[in-house]
């Protein structure tokens, strides 16, 4: 899960999922990039799958998905990782507890 491909273009497949953190907010939310106009993320922090990790240094979520055979063709795997990343970050911020998947 290290790169996005052109997906469906109407939000059904989730392959284009990114995490957007709006100014003044401490958490981000997963959104479908294909449905989000660029002007809607002006001044926001946008994290893409490429921003999480690389082939040489994958993020813990990417590594876990790969090591546990968590994808089929791999097309939507980046979307899975970004959705989980967004959710886990929000859970950590809402109730800080030790977490086995460090999302930093």
Coordinates of N, CA, C and O in Angstrom, one line a residue:
X1 N 0.8 -1.2 0.0 CA 0.0 0.0 0.0 C 0.9 1.2 0.0 O 1.1 1.9 1.0
X2 N 1.4 1.5 -1.2 CA 2.3 2.7 -1.2 C 2.0 3.7 -2.3 O 2.7 4.6 -2.5
X3 N 0.9 3.5 -3.1 CA 0.6 4.4 -4.1 C -0.9 4.3 -4.5 O -1.5 3.3 -4.5
X4 N -1.4 5.5 -5.0 CA -2.8 5.5 -5.4 C -2.8 5.3 -6.9 O -1.9 5.6 -7.7
X5 N -3.9 4.8 -7.4 CA -4.2 4.6 -8.8 C -5.5 5.4 -9.1 O -6.3 5.7 -8.2
X6 N -5.7 5.7 -10.3 CA -7.0 6.3 -10.7 C -8.1 5.3 -10.4 O -8.1 4.2 -10.8
X7 N -9.0 5.7 -9.5 CA -10.1 4.8 -9.1 C -11.4 5.1 -9.9 O -11.3 5.4 -11.1
X8 N -12.5 4.9 -9.3 CA -13.8 5.0 -9.9 C -14.2 6.4 -10.3 O -15.0 6.6 -11.2
X9 N -13.7 7.4 -9.5 CA -14.0 8.8 -9.8 C -15.3 9.2 -9.2 O -15.7 10.4 -9.4
X10 N -16.0 8.4 -8.5 CA -17.3 8.8 -7.8 C -17.4 8.3 -6.4 O -18.5 8.2 -5.9
X11 N -16.3 8.0 -5.7 CA -16.3 7.7 -4.3 C -16.7 6.3 -3.9 O -16.9 6.0 -2.7
X12 N -16.9 5.4 -4.8 CA -17.4 4.1 -4.5 C -16.3 3.1 -4.0 O -16.5 2.3 -3.1
X13 N -15.1 3.3 -4.6 CA -14.0 2.3 -4.3 C -13.1 2.6 -3.1 O -12.6 1.8 -2.4
X14 N -13.0 3.9 -2.8 CA -12.2 4.4 -1.7 C -10.7 4.4 -1.9 O -9.9 4.7 -1.0
X15 N -10.2 4.0 -3.1 CA -8.8 4.0 -3.4 C -8.1 5.3 -3.2 O -6.9 5.4 -3.0
X16 N -8.9 6.4 -3.4 CA -8.3 7.7 -3.3 C -8.4 8.4 -1.9 O -8.1 9.6 -1.8
X17 N -8.7 7.6 -0.9 CA -8.9 8.1 0.5 C -7.6 8.8 1.0 O -6.5 8.3 0.9
X18 N -7.8 10.0 1.5 CA -6.7 10.8 2.1 C -7.3 11.3 3.5 O -8.5 11.2 3.7
X19 N -6.4 11.7 4.4 CA -6.8 12.2 5.7 C -6.6 13.7 5.6 O -5.5 14.2 5.3
X20 N -7.6 14.5 5.9 CA -7.6 16.0 5.9 C -7.7 16.5 7.3 O -8.7 16.1 8.0
X21 N -6.8 17.3 7.7 CA -6.9 18.0 9.0 C -7.2 19.5 8.8 O -6.4 20.2 8.2
X22 N -8.3 20.0 9.2 CA -8.7 21.3 9.0 C -8.1 22.3 10.0 O -7.8 21.8 11.1
X23 N -7.8 23.5 9.6 CA -7.1 24.4 10.6 C -7.9 24.5 11.9 O -9.1 24.6 11.9
X24 N -7.1 24.5 12.9 CA -7.7 24.6 14.3 C -8.2 23.3 14.9 O -8.6 23.3 16.0
X25 N -8.2 22.2 14.1 CA -8.6 20.9 14.6 C -7.4 20.1 15.0 O -6.4 20.2 14.3
X26 N -7.5 19.3 16.0 CA -6.4 18.4 16.4 C -6.4 17.1 15.7 O -5.5 16.3 15.8
X27 N -7.5 16.7 15.0 CA -7.6 15.5 14.3 C -8.0 15.7 12.9 O -8.3 16.8 12.5
X28 N -7.8 14.6 12.1 CA -8.2 14.7 10.7 C -9.3 13.7 10.4 O -9.8 13.0 11.3
X29 N -9.9 13.8 9.2 CA -10.9 12.9 8.8 C -10.6 12.3 7.5 O -10.0 13.0 6.6
X30 N -11.0 11.1 7.3 CA -10.7 10.4 6.0 C -11.8 10.9 5.0 O -13.0 11.0 5.3
X31 N -11.3 11.4 3.8 CA -12.2 11.8 2.8 C -11.8 11.2 1.4 O -10.6 10.8 1.3
X32 N -12.7 11.1 0.5 CA -12.4 10.6 -0.8 C -11.9 11.8 -1.6 O -12.6 12.8 -1.9
X33 N -10.6 11.7 -2.1 CA -10.0 12.8 -2.8 C -10.8 13.1 -4.1 O -10.9 14.3 -4.5
X34 N -11.3 12.1 -4.7 CA -12.0 12.3 -6.0 C -13.3 13.1 -5.8 O -13.8 13.7 -6.8
X35 N -13.8 13.2 -4.6 CA -15.1 13.9 -4.4 C -14.8 15.3 -3.7 O -15.8 16.0 -3.4
X36 N -13.6 15.5 -3.3 CA -13.3 16.7 -2.5 C -12.6 17.8 -3.4 O -11.5 17.6 -3.9
X37 N -13.3 18.9 -3.7 CA -12.6 19.9 -4.5 C -11.4 20.5 -3.8 O -11.3 20.6 -2.5
X38 N -10.4 20.9 -4.6 CA -9.2 21.4 -4.0 C -9.4 22.6 -3.1 O -8.8 22.8 -2.1
X39 N -10.4 23.5 -3.5 CA -10.7 24.7 -2.7 C -11.2 24.3 -1.3 O -11.1 25.1 -0.3
X40 N -11.8 23.1 -1.1 CA -12.3 22.6 0.2 C -11.2 22.3 1.2 O -11.4 22.2 2.4
X41 N -10.0 22.1 0.7 CA -8.9 21.8 1.6 C -7.8 22.9 1.7 O -6.7 22.6 2.1
X42 N -8.2 24.1 1.2 CA -7.3 25.2 1.3 C -6.9 25.4 2.8 O -7.7 25.4 3.7
X43 N -5.6 25.5 3.0 CA -5.0 25.7 4.4 C -5.1 24.5 5.3 O -4.8 24.6 6.4
X44 N -5.5 23.4 4.7 CA -5.6 22.1 5.5 C -4.3 21.3 5.3 O -3.6 21.5 4.4
X45 N -4.1 20.4 6.3 CA -3.0 19.5 6.2 C -3.6 18.2 5.5 O -4.6 17.6 6.1
X46 N -3.1 17.8 4.4 CA -3.6 16.6 3.7 C -2.5 15.6 3.7 O -1.4 15.8 3.3
X47 N -2.9 14.4 4.3 CA -1.9 13.3 4.3 C -2.4 12.2 3.3 O -3.5 11.7 3.4
X48 N -1.5 11.9 2.4 CA -1.8 10.8 1.4 C -1.0 9.5 1.9 O -0.2 9.6 2.8
X49 N -1.3 8.5 1.2 CA -0.6 7.2 1.5 C 0.9 7.4 1.3 O 1.7 6.8 2.1
X50 N 1.3 8.2 0.4 CA 2.8 8.5 0.2 C 3.4 9.2 1.4 O 4.6 9.1 1.6
X51 N 2.5 10.0 2.1 CA 3.0 10.7 3.3 C 3.1 9.8 4.5 O 3.7 10.3 5.5
X52 N 2.6 8.6 4.5 CA 2.7 7.7 5.6 C 4.0 7.0 5.7 O 4.7 6.8 6.7
X53 N 4.4 6.4 4.6 CA 5.6 5.6 4.5 C 6.0 5.3 3.1 O 5.4 5.8 2.2
X54 N 7.1 4.5 3.0 CA 7.6 4.1 1.7 C 7.8 2.6 1.6 O 7.7 1.9 2.7
X55 N 8.3 2.2 0.5 CA 8.6 0.7 0.4 C 9.7 0.4 1.3 O 9.7 -0.7 1.9
X56 N 10.7 1.2 1.5 CA 11.8 1.0 2.4 C 11.5 1.2 3.9 O 12.1 0.5 4.7
X57 N 10.6 2.1 4.1 CA 10.3 2.4 5.5 C 8.8 2.5 5.6 O 8.2 3.6 5.8
X58 N 8.0 1.4 5.6 CA 6.6 1.5 5.6 C 6.1 1.9 7.0 O 6.7 1.7 8.0
X59 N 4.9 2.6 7.0 CA 4.2 2.9 8.2 C 3.8 1.6 8.9 O 3.6 0.6 8.2
X60 N 3.5 1.6 10.2 CA 3.1 0.4 10.9 C 1.8 -0.2 10.3 O 1.7 -1.4 10.2
X61 N 0.9 0.6 9.8 CA -0.3 0.1 9.2 C 0.0 -0.6 7.9 O -0.6 -1.6 7.6
X62 N 0.8 0.0 7.1 CA 1.2 -0.6 5.8 C 1.9 -1.9 6.0 O 1.6 -2.9 5.3
X63 N 2.8 -1.9 6.9 CA 3.6 -3.1 7.2 C 2.6 -4.3 7.7 O 2.7 -5.4 7.3
X64 N 1.7 -3.9 8.6 CA 0.8 -4.9 9.2 C -0.1 -5.5 8.1 O -0.3 -6.7 8.0
X65 N -0.6 -4.6 7.2 CA -1.5 -5.1 6.1 C -0.7 -6.0 5.2 O -1.2 -7.1 4.9
X66 N 0.5 -5.7 4.9 CA 1.3 -6.5 4.0 C 1.7 -7.9 4.7 O 1.6 -8.9 4.0
X67 N 2.2 -7.8 5.9 CA 2.6 -9.0 6.6 C 1.5 -10.0 6.9 O 1.7 -11.2 7.0
X68 N 0.3 -9.5 6.9 CA -0.9 -10.4 7.2 C -1.7 -10.6 6.0 O -2.9 -11.1 6.2
X69 N -1.2 -10.4 4.9 CA -1.9 -10.6 3.6 C -3.3 -10.0 3.6 O -4.3 -10.6 3.2
X70 N -3.3 -8.7 4.0 CA -4.6 -8.0 4.1 C -5.1 -7.4 2.9 O -5.9 -6.5 3.0
X71 N -4.6 -7.8 1.7 CA -5.2 -7.2 0.5 C -5.3 -8.3 -0.5 O -4.8 -9.4 -0.4
X72 N -6.1 -8.0 -1.5 CA -6.3 -8.9 -2.6 C -5.5 -8.4 -3.8 O -4.3 -8.7 -3.9
X73 N -6.1 -7.7 -4.7 CA -5.3 -7.2 -5.8 C -4.5 -6.0 -5.4 O -3.6 -5.6 -6.1
X74 N -4.8 -5.3 -4.3 CA -4.0 -4.2 -3.8 C -4.5 -2.9 -4.3 O -4.0 -1.8 -3.9
X75 N -5.5 -2.8 -5.2 CA -6.0 -1.6 -5.8 C -6.5 -0.6 -4.7 O -6.2 0.5 -4.7
X76 N -7.3 -1.2 -3.8 CA -7.9 -0.3 -2.8 C -7.2 -0.3 -1.4 O -7.6 0.3 -0.5
X77 N -6.1 -1.0 -1.3 CA -5.3 -1.1 -0.1 C -4.9 0.3 0.4 O -5.0 0.5 1.7
X78 N -4.5 1.2 -0.4 CA -4.1 2.5 0.1 C -5.3 3.2 0.8 O -5.2 3.8 1.9
X79 N -6.5 3.0 0.3 CA -7.7 3.6 0.9 C -8.0 2.9 2.2 O -8.4 3.6 3.2
X80 N -7.8 1.6 2.3 CA -8.0 0.9 3.6 C -7.0 1.5 4.7 O -7.4 1.8 5.8
X81 N -5.7 1.6 4.3 CA -4.7 2.1 5.2 C -5.1 3.5 5.7 O -5.0 3.9 6.8
X82 N -5.5 4.4 4.7 CA -5.7 5.8 5.1 C -7.0 5.9 6.0 O -7.0 6.7 6.9
X83 N -8.0 5.1 5.7 CA -9.2 5.1 6.6 C -8.9 4.6 8.0 O -9.3 5.3 8.9
X84 N -8.1 3.6 8.1 CA -7.7 3.1 9.4 C -6.8 4.1 10.1 O -6.9 4.3 11.3
X85 N -5.9 4.7 9.4 CA -5.0 5.8 9.9 C -5.9 6.9 10.5 O -5.6 7.3 11.6
X86 N -6.8 7.4 9.7 CA -7.7 8.5 10.2 C -8.5 8.1 11.4 O -8.5 8.8 12.4
X87 N -9.0 6.9 11.4 CA -9.8 6.4 12.6 C -8.9 6.3 13.8 O -9.3 6.7 14.9
X88 N -7.8 5.6 13.6 CA -6.9 5.3 14.8 C -6.4 6.6 15.4 O -6.3 6.8 16.6
X89 N -6.1 7.6 14.5 CA -5.6 8.9 15.1 C -6.7 9.6 15.9 O -6.4 10.1 17.0
X90 N -7.9 9.5 15.4 CA -9.0 10.2 16.1 C -9.3 9.4 17.4 O -9.6 10.1 18.4
X91 N -9.2 8.1 17.4 CA -9.4 7.4 18.7 C -8.3 7.7 19.7 O -8.6 7.8 20.9
X92 N -7.1 7.8 19.2 CA -6.0 8.1 20.1 C -6.2 9.5 20.7 O -5.9 9.7 21.9
X93 N -6.7 10.5 19.9 CA -6.8 11.8 20.4 C -8.0 11.9 21.4 O -8.0 12.7 22.3
X94 N -9.1 11.1 21.1 CA -10.3 11.2 22.0 C -10.1 10.4 23.3 O -10.7 10.8 24.3
X95 N -9.3 9.4 23.3 CA -9.1 8.6 24.5 C -7.7 8.1 24.5 O -7.4 7.0 24.1
X96 N -6.7 8.9 25.0 CA -5.3 8.5 24.9 C -5.1 7.3 25.8 O -5.2 7.4 27.0
X97 N -4.8 6.2 25.2 CA -4.5 4.9 25.8 C -3.3 4.3 25.0 O -3.2 4.5 23.9
X98 N -2.6 3.4 25.7 CA -1.5 2.7 24.9 C -2.2 2.0 23.7 O -3.2 1.4 23.8
X99 N -1.5 2.0 22.6 CA -2.0 1.5 21.4 C -0.9 0.6 20.7 O 0.2 1.1 20.6
X100 N -1.2 -0.6 20.3 CA -0.2 -1.4 19.6 C 0.2 -0.9 18.2 O 1.2 -1.3 17.7
X101 N -0.7 -0.1 17.6 CA -0.4 0.4 16.3 C -0.1 1.9 16.5 O -1.0 2.7 16.5
X102 N 1.2 2.2 16.6 CA 1.6 3.6 16.8 C 1.4 4.3 15.4 O 2.0 4.0 14.4
X103 N 0.5 5.3 15.4 CA 0.2 6.0 14.1 C 0.9 7.3 13.9 O 0.6 8.1 13.1
X104 N 2.0 7.5 14.7 CA 2.8 8.7 14.5 C 3.9 8.5 13.5 O 4.3 7.5 13.2

